[in-house]
Each structure stands twice: as structure tokens, then as C-alpha cells.
Amino acid sequence: MAEFKAPRGTADVLPDESGLWLRVEETVRRVCRNAGYGEIRTPIFEHTELFERGVGAVTDIVEKEMYTFPDKAGRSMTLRPEGTAPCMRAYLEHNLQARPQPVKMYYIGPMFRYERPQSGRFRQHTQFGVEAIGSGDPALDTEVVSILVDVYRNLGLSGFVVHLNTIGCPECRPRYKEALVRTLSGRVEDLCSDCRRRLERNPLRVLDCKNEVCREISRDVPTIFEFLCEECRDHFEGVTTYLEALGLTYDIDPRIVRGLDYYTKTVFEVVHAGLGAQDVLGGGGRYDGLAGDLGGDHTPGVGFAAGIERAVMVLKAASAAAASADGADAAGGPGRGGVRVFVATMGASARVEGFRLAQALRDRGLPTELDYMGRSLKAQMKQANRCKAAKVVILGDEELATRVATLKDMSTGEQSQVALERLVQALSDDEAPCRDDGPGGAVR
């Protein structure tokens, strides 16, 4: 047994799993670029005050979940628990408000929260997200929702649902908080300890509690729609109008409040039943007051964040179900490998030639593998099958003498003879698809 293990709440992404991660990341980049979003990369640690002021000092993240430490100069630093506050900090610091508005950014990177590890929830996890800063147009809210939906659709996911709500603004939300406190005040002792504290400091968070007793107690509280000001009501109607114009279906869910103080007006989540109790794939909303909280001018913004781990979980489950329906092994059936060509060699001279050939094919952009374990030809062919190679080049003394290689198509079993001088070009011109569409596979 290994002496060291990964820290609790973290996970290694192994080579045979990374293909799905690449697939998600490449899909995110493609969808975001198509919508005019550019990538931003912020530091993985920031001054702690950024999150205390931006996320909210009485949120679970700040009170319980942040990895905070003093640096050598005694300044308090925090590993970033979320991506919006750093993006807004960068927007203000680099005077991006002087550029044409809105400024539209996306990010992919690790986040850190000290919380109890659960399925799809890790202390170090990877998020992708978008931030559109500088416009209060409800169409921008809808664009942000549609980007997240487009990512999942482009990944081939189905069965997810958009849940939509509004939490009002500083003008109308206080009235709703007062109504919640009045309604729940007679049941305080029945609430969980977290909700008793929330009722005093952040009443909306009671609606988001996963404790079944708390959910039952809060089931009959009034909804915020009874307290919205005209501006917030018009904004929400605008968001739903644009969603319907795009043909995006949604469920209005008054229980969605999200867990961060900076949210105003629109909040949303994309949920998937296949994730179990932790069923949220991603979510976000509008944060028009965040820039002011960080010392800047009032600047509207809207965005979302989503976990890559959860997307990968759903993709794996979908792939396993498809493989089971096909009678294939979900862990090792067709579609796992990213290797297009396997070069099998026999003898020292053939190995040198095979090594040169493999590099030439890689230079052409063809994923190529060869044997480094001194296997027999039979064992190399088994290895090529495990790699799910589309083609195998066989080189031995006879092939070197005649300057003709044997080329085997692993899908059909057919073999052909190709002159060594033509081999690289012939494989480069070959349009046969790689078997790379499953978990761990490379993306073409």
C-alpha cells in the first residue's frame, strides 16, 4: 500500500479519465468563443477581504468553507472558493469598464472549499463559468443561461432542467425577508441550528436548506413574487420572454436563492436527477451590487459557475448506459482510447524504424503508440486492442527487407501492404474515424 494518499476531498484525474475532462473543457471554450466571451485566468489565491466583502461575511463559504492562511508578511490570503469576485476584482483593477460594454469573460480552473466531501463535491474542484459585466439587460441573463445549456447540449447530455427564480433587489428584498421572519418565527425551535442562525442573519438561505424538516416548515412561506418592485418584476418578465424566444424551457422555482450575498434579481440552476441529492450541475445569476461592494462604481453583471466533476459524472453514467445497451464493457469497450495508430515491431532494427515512424506520425498530428515493454508480436497486438487503436503497423525483418509494411485495420481485421515510403502519407490521408467517443477518449 502506498505511504501517501491524496488529501481528503481531492481526487486524481488519471490518464484514462482525462479525455472526458478535455472534452468538457474544449466544449466550454468553443461555446463561449461563439458567444463572444474571452478567457480570463485569475490567481488561485486572493486577499481574504475580497471574498468577505464580495461573497458575504455571513455566508457558509466565508464562515465555514474557505482555505485561509497568512502569508509571510502576515497578510490574510484565501484559496479562491468561487470565480465571480476575482473576475470583478480584475475588471475593476484593470479598468475594463473603459472598454466597450459588456465585458464578457469565461474561466476554467480549480476552486477550494473546506466542506464535507460528497458525490460530485470535493474540497478542490474544477469549475467553468462565465461573467458578463457592464449591462443590466435581461437579454444578457438569458444569454448566460443559454450558454450553460448549450455546453450540456453540445456534450450530448439530456435530462437536465433549468430552474429559474428572482430574489429581488435591495429595494424590495428587505420586505420579503421581514415576511419570512414573521412566518417562521413561531417554528424557530424546529429549525436546524444552521437555519436558526440564518433566520437572524440571512433569512433567504432558510429556503435553500436541504434538511427535510426545514424544507417542510418553509414549504408554505410566501414567495418573493408577492413583494417584487416594478423594476425587478419587469426584469424577470424580460428574462422569461427571451428564454421563450429561444425555445428554452424552464421551471420557476421560488426556493432557489443561491448561497452568496452578491446575487440580485435573476438566479438560476441547471439540475440533473442523475446526480442524486447533489443534483445541481451549475448555476448563477445577476450580481448588480458586487462592483460597489468591492469599492467600484455601480456596475451590473451576470454569470454562472458549473462543476466539471459533475458534468463528467453524468457523461460517464450516460456512456455506461449506452455501452450496456450495446452489450459492450463500459469500462473498456469501444471508444475509450485516443490512439489512432499502434506500431508493432519485431527485432532491434525494426524497433528503430518503428520509433522513427511513430514520431513522424505524431508530427502529422496522429496519436501514435508503440511498445516499450519488449512484448511479443502477439502481446503487442493485444496491447493495440486495449489502446483501441484504429490501425496497427507491423514491422519486422521481412518488412524492412522489402520496404513494405503490413497495415491492419482493427475494426475490420483486414490487412494490406503499404510501402514504407508511403506509409506516413497513407495513414495521414486515411479518413477512418478513431474510436475515441467514450470515457477517457480523445476528442477529434
Coordinates of C-alpha atoms in Angstrom, one line a residue:
M1 CA 0.0 0.0 0.0
A2 CA 1.2 3.5 -0.9
E3 CA 2.5 5.5 2.1
F4 CA 0.8 8.7 0.9
K5 CA -2.7 9.3 -0.4
A6 CA -4.3 12.4 -1.9
P7 CA -5.8 14.7 0.8
R8 CA -9.4 14.1 1.8
G9 CA -11.8 15.8 -0.6
T10 CA -9.4 15.8 -3.5
A11 CA -9.1 13.4 -6.5
D12 CA -6.6 12.5 -9.1
V13 CA -7.7 12.6 -12.8
L14 CA -5.9 9.7 -14.3
P15 CA -4.8 9.4 -18.0
D16 CA -7.7 7.1 -18.9
E17 CA -10.1 9.6 -17.4
S18 CA -8.7 12.9 -18.7
G19 CA -10.2 12.5 -22.2
L20 CA -13.7 13.4 -20.8
W21 CA -12.2 16.4 -19.0
L22 CA -10.7 17.6 -22.2
R23 CA -14.0 17.1 -24.0
V24 CA -15.8 19.2 -21.4
E25 CA -13.1 21.9 -21.5
E26 CA -12.9 22.1 -25.3
T27 CA -16.7 22.3 -25.5
V28 CA -16.8 25.1 -23.0
R29 CA -14.2 27.1 -24.9
R30 CA -16.0 26.6 -28.2
V31 CA -19.4 27.6 -26.9
C32 CA -18.1 30.6 -25.1
R33 CA -16.0 31.8 -28.0
N34 CA -19.0 31.5 -30.3
A35 CA -20.9 33.8 -27.9
G36 CA -18.1 36.4 -27.8
Y37 CA -16.6 35.5 -24.5
G38 CA -12.8 35.7 -24.0
E39 CA -10.9 33.6 -21.4
I40 CA -9.7 35.1 -18.2
R41 CA -7.2 33.5 -15.8
T42 CA -7.1 34.8 -12.2
P43 CA -4.8 33.8 -9.4
I44 CA -5.8 30.8 -7.3
F45 CA -5.4 32.8 -4.1
E46 CA -6.6 36.4 -3.3
H47 CA -6.7 38.7 -0.4
T48 CA -9.3 37.3 2.1
E49 CA -11.2 40.6 2.2
L50 CA -12.2 40.2 -1.4
F51 CA -14.4 37.2 -0.5
E52 CA -15.6 38.7 2.8
R53 CA -16.8 41.8 1.1
G54 CA -17.9 40.2 -2.2
V55 CA -19.3 36.9 -1.3
G56 CA -20.6 38.0 2.1
A57 CA -19.2 37.6 5.6
V58 CA -22.2 35.6 6.9
T59 CA -22.3 33.1 4.1
D60 CA -21.4 29.5 4.6
I61 CA -18.5 29.8 2.3
V62 CA -16.8 32.6 4.3
E63 CA -17.8 31.4 7.7
K64 CA -17.1 27.7 7.3
E65 CA -15.5 26.7 4.0
M66 CA -12.6 28.9 3.0
Y67 CA -9.0 27.8 3.0
T68 CA -7.4 31.0 4.6
F69 CA -3.8 31.4 5.7
P70 CA -1.4 34.2 6.5
D71 CA 1.5 34.8 4.1
K72 CA 5.0 35.6 5.3
A73 CA 4.2 39.3 5.6
G74 CA 1.2 38.5 7.8
R75 CA -1.5 39.3 5.2
S76 CA -4.5 37.1 5.1
M77 CA -4.8 35.1 1.9
T78 CA -7.5 32.7 0.7
L79 CA -7.6 30.0 -1.9
R80 CA -10.4 31.1 -4.2
P81 CA -13.7 29.4 -3.3
E82 CA -15.5 30.9 -6.3
G83 CA -14.8 32.7 -9.5
T84 CA -17.0 35.8 -9.7
A85 CA -15.4 38.0 -7.1
P86 CA -11.9 37.6 -8.7
C87 CA -13.3 38.4 -12.1
M88 CA -14.9 41.5 -10.8
R89 CA -11.7 42.4 -9.0
A90 CA -9.8 42.1 -12.3
Y91 CA -12.5 44.1 -14.1
L92 CA -12.1 47.0 -11.6
E93 CA -8.3 46.7 -11.2
H94 CA -7.6 46.8 -15.0
N95 CA -10.2 49.5 -15.8
L96 CA -12.1 47.2 -18.1
Q97 CA -15.1 49.5 -17.6
A98 CA -13.3 51.8 -20.1
R99 CA -13.7 49.1 -22.8
P100 CA -16.9 48.6 -24.8
Q101 CA -19.6 47.1 -22.5
P102 CA -20.5 44.5 -21.6
V103 CA -17.1 42.8 -21.0
K104 CA -17.7 39.1 -21.5
M105 CA -15.3 36.6 -19.9
Y106 CA -15.1 32.9 -19.2
Y107 CA -12.8 30.8 -17.0
I108 CA -11.9 27.3 -16.3
G109 CA -9.9 26.4 -13.1
P110 CA -9.7 24.9 -9.6
M111 CA -11.7 26.2 -6.6
F112 CA -11.3 25.3 -3.0
R113 CA -13.9 24.8 -0.3
Y114 CA -13.4 23.1 3.0
E115 CA -16.7 21.1 3.2
R116 CA -17.7 17.5 3.8
P117 CA -16.8 15.6 0.6
Q118 CA -19.8 14.0 -1.1
S119 CA -20.6 12.6 -4.6
G120 CA -19.6 15.3 -7.1
R121 CA -18.5 17.7 -4.3
F122 CA -14.8 18.0 -3.5
R123 CA -12.6 20.3 -1.4
Q124 CA -10.6 21.0 -4.5
H125 CA -12.9 21.0 -7.5
T126 CA -12.8 22.5 -11.0
Q127 CA -15.3 25.0 -12.3
F128 CA -16.0 26.6 -15.6
G129 CA -18.0 29.8 -15.7
V130 CA -18.9 33.0 -17.5
E131 CA -19.2 36.6 -16.3
A132 CA -20.8 39.3 -18.4
I133 CA -20.2 42.7 -16.7
G134 CA -21.4 46.1 -17.7
S135 CA -25.1 45.7 -18.7
G136 CA -28.4 45.2 -16.9
D137 CA -30.2 44.0 -20.0
P138 CA -32.4 40.9 -19.2
A139 CA -31.4 39.5 -22.6
L140 CA -27.9 39.1 -21.1
D141 CA -29.2 37.0 -18.3
T142 CA -30.9 34.8 -20.9
E143 CA -27.6 34.6 -22.9
V144 CA -25.8 33.4 -19.9
V145 CA -28.4 30.7 -19.2
S146 CA -28.3 29.6 -22.9
I147 CA -24.5 29.3 -22.8
L148 CA -24.7 26.8 -19.9
V149 CA -27.5 24.9 -21.7
D150 CA -25.5 24.9 -24.9
V151 CA -22.5 23.4 -23.2
Y152 CA -24.5 20.5 -21.9
R153 CA -26.3 20.0 -25.2
N154 CA -23.0 20.0 -27.1
L155 CA -21.7 17.4 -24.7
G156 CA -24.7 15.2 -25.6
L157 CA -26.3 15.4 -22.2
S158 CA -30.1 15.2 -21.8
G159 CA -32.5 15.1 -18.9
F160 CA -31.4 18.4 -17.3
V161 CA -33.8 21.1 -16.3
V162 CA -33.4 24.9 -15.9
H163 CA -34.8 26.2 -12.6
L164 CA -35.4 29.9 -12.5
N165 CA -36.2 32.5 -9.8
T166 CA -35.7 36.1 -8.8
I167 CA -34.5 37.3 -5.4
G168 CA -35.4 40.9 -6.0
C169 CA -33.1 43.9 -5.2
P170 CA -32.1 45.9 -2.2
E171 CA -35.3 47.9 -2.5
C172 CA -37.8 45.0 -2.4
R173 CA -35.9 42.1 -0.9
P174 CA -35.9 43.5 2.7
R175 CA -39.7 43.4 2.7
Y176 CA -39.6 39.8 1.7
K177 CA -37.0 39.0 4.4
E178 CA -39.3 40.5 7.0
A179 CA -42.2 38.4 5.8
L180 CA -40.1 35.3 6.0
V181 CA -39.0 36.0 9.6
R182 CA -42.6 36.7 10.6
T183 CA -43.9 33.5 9.0
L184 CA -41.1 31.3 10.5
S185 CA -40.8 32.9 13.9
G186 CA -43.2 30.5 15.5
R187 CA -41.2 27.5 14.4
V188 CA -37.7 28.6 15.2
E189 CA -37.1 25.8 17.7
D190 CA -38.0 23.2 15.0
L191 CA -35.4 24.5 12.5
C192 CA -31.9 23.1 12.3
S193 CA -29.1 25.0 14.0
D194 CA -27.9 26.5 10.7
C195 CA -31.4 27.8 9.8
R196 CA -31.9 29.3 13.3
R197 CA -28.7 31.3 12.7
R198 CA -29.7 32.1 9.1
L199 CA -33.1 33.4 10.2
E200 CA -31.4 36.1 12.1
R201 CA -28.7 37.0 9.6
N202 CA -29.7 35.8 6.1
P203 CA -33.3 34.6 6.1
L204 CA -33.5 33.7 2.4
R205 CA -30.9 30.9 3.0
V206 CA -33.6 29.0 5.0
L207 CA -35.4 28.3 1.7
D208 CA -32.2 26.6 0.4
C209 CA -31.7 24.3 3.3
K210 CA -31.6 20.6 2.4
N211 CA -32.8 19.4 5.8
E212 CA -36.2 17.8 5.2
V213 CA -37.7 19.2 8.4
C214 CA -36.7 22.7 7.4
R215 CA -38.0 22.2 3.9
E216 CA -41.3 21.1 5.2
I217 CA -41.6 24.1 7.6
S218 CA -40.7 26.6 4.9
R219 CA -43.0 25.0 2.3
D220 CA -45.9 27.4 2.9
V221 CA -44.0 30.6 3.2
P222 CA -44.9 33.4 0.8
T223 CA -42.9 33.7 -2.4
I224 CA -40.9 36.7 -3.3
F225 CA -43.2 37.4 -6.3
E226 CA -45.6 39.0 -3.9
F227 CA -43.0 41.6 -2.8
L228 CA -41.1 42.5 -6.1
C229 CA -40.8 46.1 -7.0
E230 CA -41.8 47.1 -10.5
E231 CA -38.2 47.1 -11.9
C232 CA -37.5 43.6 -10.6
R233 CA -40.8 42.3 -11.9
D234 CA -40.2 43.8 -15.3
H235 CA -36.7 42.4 -15.4
F236 CA -37.9 38.8 -14.6
E237 CA -40.6 39.0 -17.2
G238 CA -37.9 40.2 -19.7
V239 CA -35.7 37.1 -18.9
T240 CA -38.6 34.7 -19.4
T241 CA -39.6 36.4 -22.6
Y242 CA -36.1 36.0 -24.1
L243 CA -36.0 32.4 -22.8
E244 CA -39.2 31.6 -24.6
A245 CA -38.0 33.4 -27.7
L246 CA -35.0 30.9 -27.7
G247 CA -37.3 28.0 -27.1
L248 CA -35.6 27.2 -23.8
T249 CA -37.9 25.5 -21.3
Y250 CA -37.6 26.3 -17.6
D251 CA -39.3 25.8 -14.3
I252 CA -39.9 28.7 -11.9
D253 CA -38.6 27.6 -8.5
P254 CA -39.1 30.0 -5.7
R255 CA -36.8 28.0 -3.4
I256 CA -33.7 29.0 -5.4
V257 CA -31.8 31.7 -3.6
R258 CA -28.2 30.7 -4.2
G259 CA -25.7 30.9 -1.3
L260 CA -23.9 34.2 -2.0
D261 CA -24.8 37.7 -0.9
Y262 CA -23.9 39.4 -4.1
Y263 CA -26.9 38.0 -6.1
T264 CA -29.7 40.3 -7.1
K265 CA -32.8 39.7 -9.4
T266 CA -32.2 36.6 -11.6
V267 CA -30.9 33.4 -10.1
F268 CA -31.0 30.0 -11.8
E269 CA -29.7 26.4 -11.6
V270 CA -29.4 23.6 -14.0
V271 CA -30.3 20.3 -12.3
H272 CA -29.9 16.7 -13.3
A273 CA -31.7 13.9 -11.4
G274 CA -28.8 11.5 -12.3
L275 CA -26.7 13.3 -9.7
G276 CA -28.8 12.2 -6.7
A277 CA -29.2 14.6 -3.7
Q278 CA -26.5 16.9 -5.0
D279 CA -28.3 17.4 -8.3
V280 CA -27.1 20.9 -9.4
L281 CA -24.9 20.8 -12.5
G282 CA -24.3 24.5 -12.4
G283 CA -26.0 27.8 -11.5
G284 CA -25.6 31.5 -11.2
G285 CA -27.4 34.8 -11.5
R286 CA -27.2 38.6 -11.6
Y287 CA -24.9 40.5 -9.2
D288 CA -25.5 44.2 -9.8
G289 CA -24.2 45.3 -6.4
L290 CA -20.9 43.4 -6.4
A291 CA -18.8 46.1 -8.0
G292 CA -19.9 48.6 -5.4
D293 CA -19.2 46.2 -2.6
L294 CA -15.6 46.0 -3.9
G295 CA -15.2 49.7 -4.0
G296 CA -16.0 50.4 -7.6
D297 CA -18.9 52.3 -9.3
H298 CA -22.2 50.6 -9.5
T299 CA -21.8 48.1 -12.4
P300 CA -24.4 45.4 -13.3
G301 CA -23.2 41.9 -14.0
V302 CA -24.5 38.4 -14.5
G303 CA -22.8 34.9 -14.8
F304 CA -22.7 31.3 -13.8
A305 CA -20.4 28.6 -12.5
A306 CA -20.6 24.9 -13.1
G307 CA -18.6 21.9 -11.8
I308 CA -16.6 19.9 -14.3
E309 CA -16.6 16.9 -12.0
R310 CA -20.4 16.8 -12.1
A311 CA -20.5 17.0 -15.8
V312 CA -18.1 14.1 -16.1
M313 CA -20.2 12.1 -13.7
V314 CA -23.2 12.5 -15.9
L315 CA -21.2 11.8 -19.0
K316 CA -19.8 8.6 -17.5
A317 CA -23.2 7.4 -16.5
A318 CA -24.6 8.1 -19.9
S319 CA -21.7 6.3 -21.6
A320 CA -22.1 3.3 -19.3
A321 CA -25.8 3.1 -20.0
A322 CA -25.1 3.2 -23.8
A323 CA -22.4 0.6 -23.5
S324 CA -24.7 -1.6 -21.5
A325 CA -27.4 -1.3 -24.2
D326 CA -24.8 -2.2 -26.8
G327 CA -23.6 -5.2 -24.8
A328 CA -20.1 -3.6 -24.5
D329 CA -18.0 -3.2 -21.4
A330 CA -18.5 0.4 -20.2
A331 CA -15.1 0.4 -18.6
G332 CA -13.2 -0.9 -21.6
G333 CA -15.5 -1.1 -24.6
P334 CA -15.1 0.6 -27.9
G335 CA -14.4 4.3 -27.7
R336 CA -12.0 4.5 -24.8
G337 CA -8.7 5.1 -26.4
G338 CA -7.2 8.1 -28.1
V339 CA -4.6 6.1 -30.1
R340 CA -5.1 6.1 -33.9
V341 CA -2.0 4.1 -34.8
F342 CA -0.1 1.4 -32.9
V343 CA 3.3 0.5 -34.3
A344 CA 4.2 -3.2 -33.6
T345 CA 7.8 -4.2 -34.2
M346 CA 9.9 -7.4 -34.1
G347 CA 13.7 -7.1 -33.8
A348 CA 16.1 -4.3 -32.9
S349 CA 16.3 -2.8 -36.4
A350 CA 12.6 -2.8 -36.9
R351 CA 12.2 -1.1 -33.5
V352 CA 14.4 1.8 -34.6
E353 CA 12.4 2.2 -37.8
G354 CA 9.2 1.9 -35.8
F355 CA 10.4 4.6 -33.4
R356 CA 11.1 6.9 -36.3
L357 CA 7.8 6.1 -37.9
A358 CA 5.9 6.8 -34.7
Q359 CA 7.5 10.2 -34.4
A360 CA 6.7 11.1 -38.0
L361 CA 3.1 10.2 -37.5
R362 CA 2.9 12.3 -34.3
D363 CA 4.4 15.2 -36.2
R364 CA 1.4 14.8 -38.6
G365 CA -1.0 15.1 -35.6
L366 CA -1.8 11.4 -35.5
P367 CA -1.9 9.9 -31.9
T368 CA 0.5 7.0 -32.1
E369 CA 1.8 4.5 -29.6
L370 CA 4.4 1.7 -29.7
D371 CA 5.7 -1.0 -27.3
Y372 CA 8.2 -0.1 -24.6
M373 CA 8.0 -3.4 -22.7
G374 CA 9.7 -5.9 -25.1
R375 CA 6.4 -7.7 -25.7
S376 CA 6.0 -10.4 -28.3
L377 CA 4.1 -9.5 -31.5
K378 CA 1.0 -11.3 -30.2
A379 CA 1.2 -9.4 -26.9
Q380 CA 1.7 -6.1 -28.8
M381 CA -1.5 -6.8 -30.8
K382 CA -3.4 -7.3 -27.6
Q383 CA -1.9 -4.0 -26.3
A384 CA -3.0 -2.3 -29.5
N385 CA -6.5 -3.6 -28.9
R386 CA -6.5 -2.4 -25.3
C387 CA -5.5 1.0 -26.6
K388 CA -8.4 0.9 -29.1
A389 CA -6.0 1.7 -31.9
A390 CA -7.7 2.2 -35.3
K391 CA -4.7 0.9 -37.2
V392 CA -1.7 -1.3 -36.4
V393 CA 1.6 -1.0 -38.4
I394 CA 3.6 -4.3 -38.3
L395 CA 7.3 -4.1 -38.9
G396 CA 9.8 -6.9 -38.8
D397 CA 12.9 -8.1 -40.6
E398 CA 10.9 -9.1 -43.6
E399 CA 9.1 -5.8 -43.9
L400 CA 12.4 -3.9 -43.6
A401 CA 14.0 -6.1 -46.3
T402 CA 11.1 -5.5 -48.8
R403 CA 10.5 -1.9 -47.6
V404 CA 6.8 -2.8 -47.3
A405 CA 4.9 -2.7 -44.0
T406 CA 1.8 -4.6 -43.0
L407 CA -1.1 -2.4 -42.1
K408 CA -4.0 -3.9 -40.1
D409 CA -7.4 -2.2 -39.7
M410 CA -8.5 -3.1 -36.2
S411 CA -12.2 -2.6 -36.9
T412 CA -12.5 -4.9 -39.9
G413 CA -9.4 -7.1 -39.4
E414 CA -8.3 -6.5 -43.0
Q415 CA -4.6 -6.3 -43.7
S416 CA -2.9 -4.6 -46.6
Q417 CA 0.7 -3.9 -47.7
V418 CA 2.0 -0.3 -47.9
A419 CA 5.4 0.8 -49.0
L420 CA 7.4 2.3 -46.1
E421 CA 8.0 5.5 -48.1
R422 CA 4.2 6.0 -48.5
L423 CA 3.1 4.9 -45.0
V424 CA 3.1 8.2 -43.3
Q425 CA 1.2 9.9 -46.1
A426 CA -1.2 6.9 -46.4
L427 CA -2.1 7.0 -42.7
S428 CA -2.4 10.8 -42.8
D429 CA -4.8 10.6 -45.7
D430 CA -6.8 7.8 -44.1
E431 CA -10.2 9.2 -43.0
A432 CA -11.3 6.2 -41.0
P433 CA -12.7 7.5 -37.6
C434 CA -10.8 7.0 -34.4
R435 CA -12.6 5.0 -31.8
D436 CA -12.5 7.9 -29.3
D437 CA -16.0 8.8 -28.3
G438 CA -16.2 7.3 -24.9
P439 CA -14.9 8.0 -21.4
G440 CA -11.2 8.8 -21.5
G441 CA -11.2 9.1 -25.3
A442 CA -9.6 11.9 -27.2
V443 CA -11.8 14.4 -28.9
R444 CA -11.4 14.9 -32.6

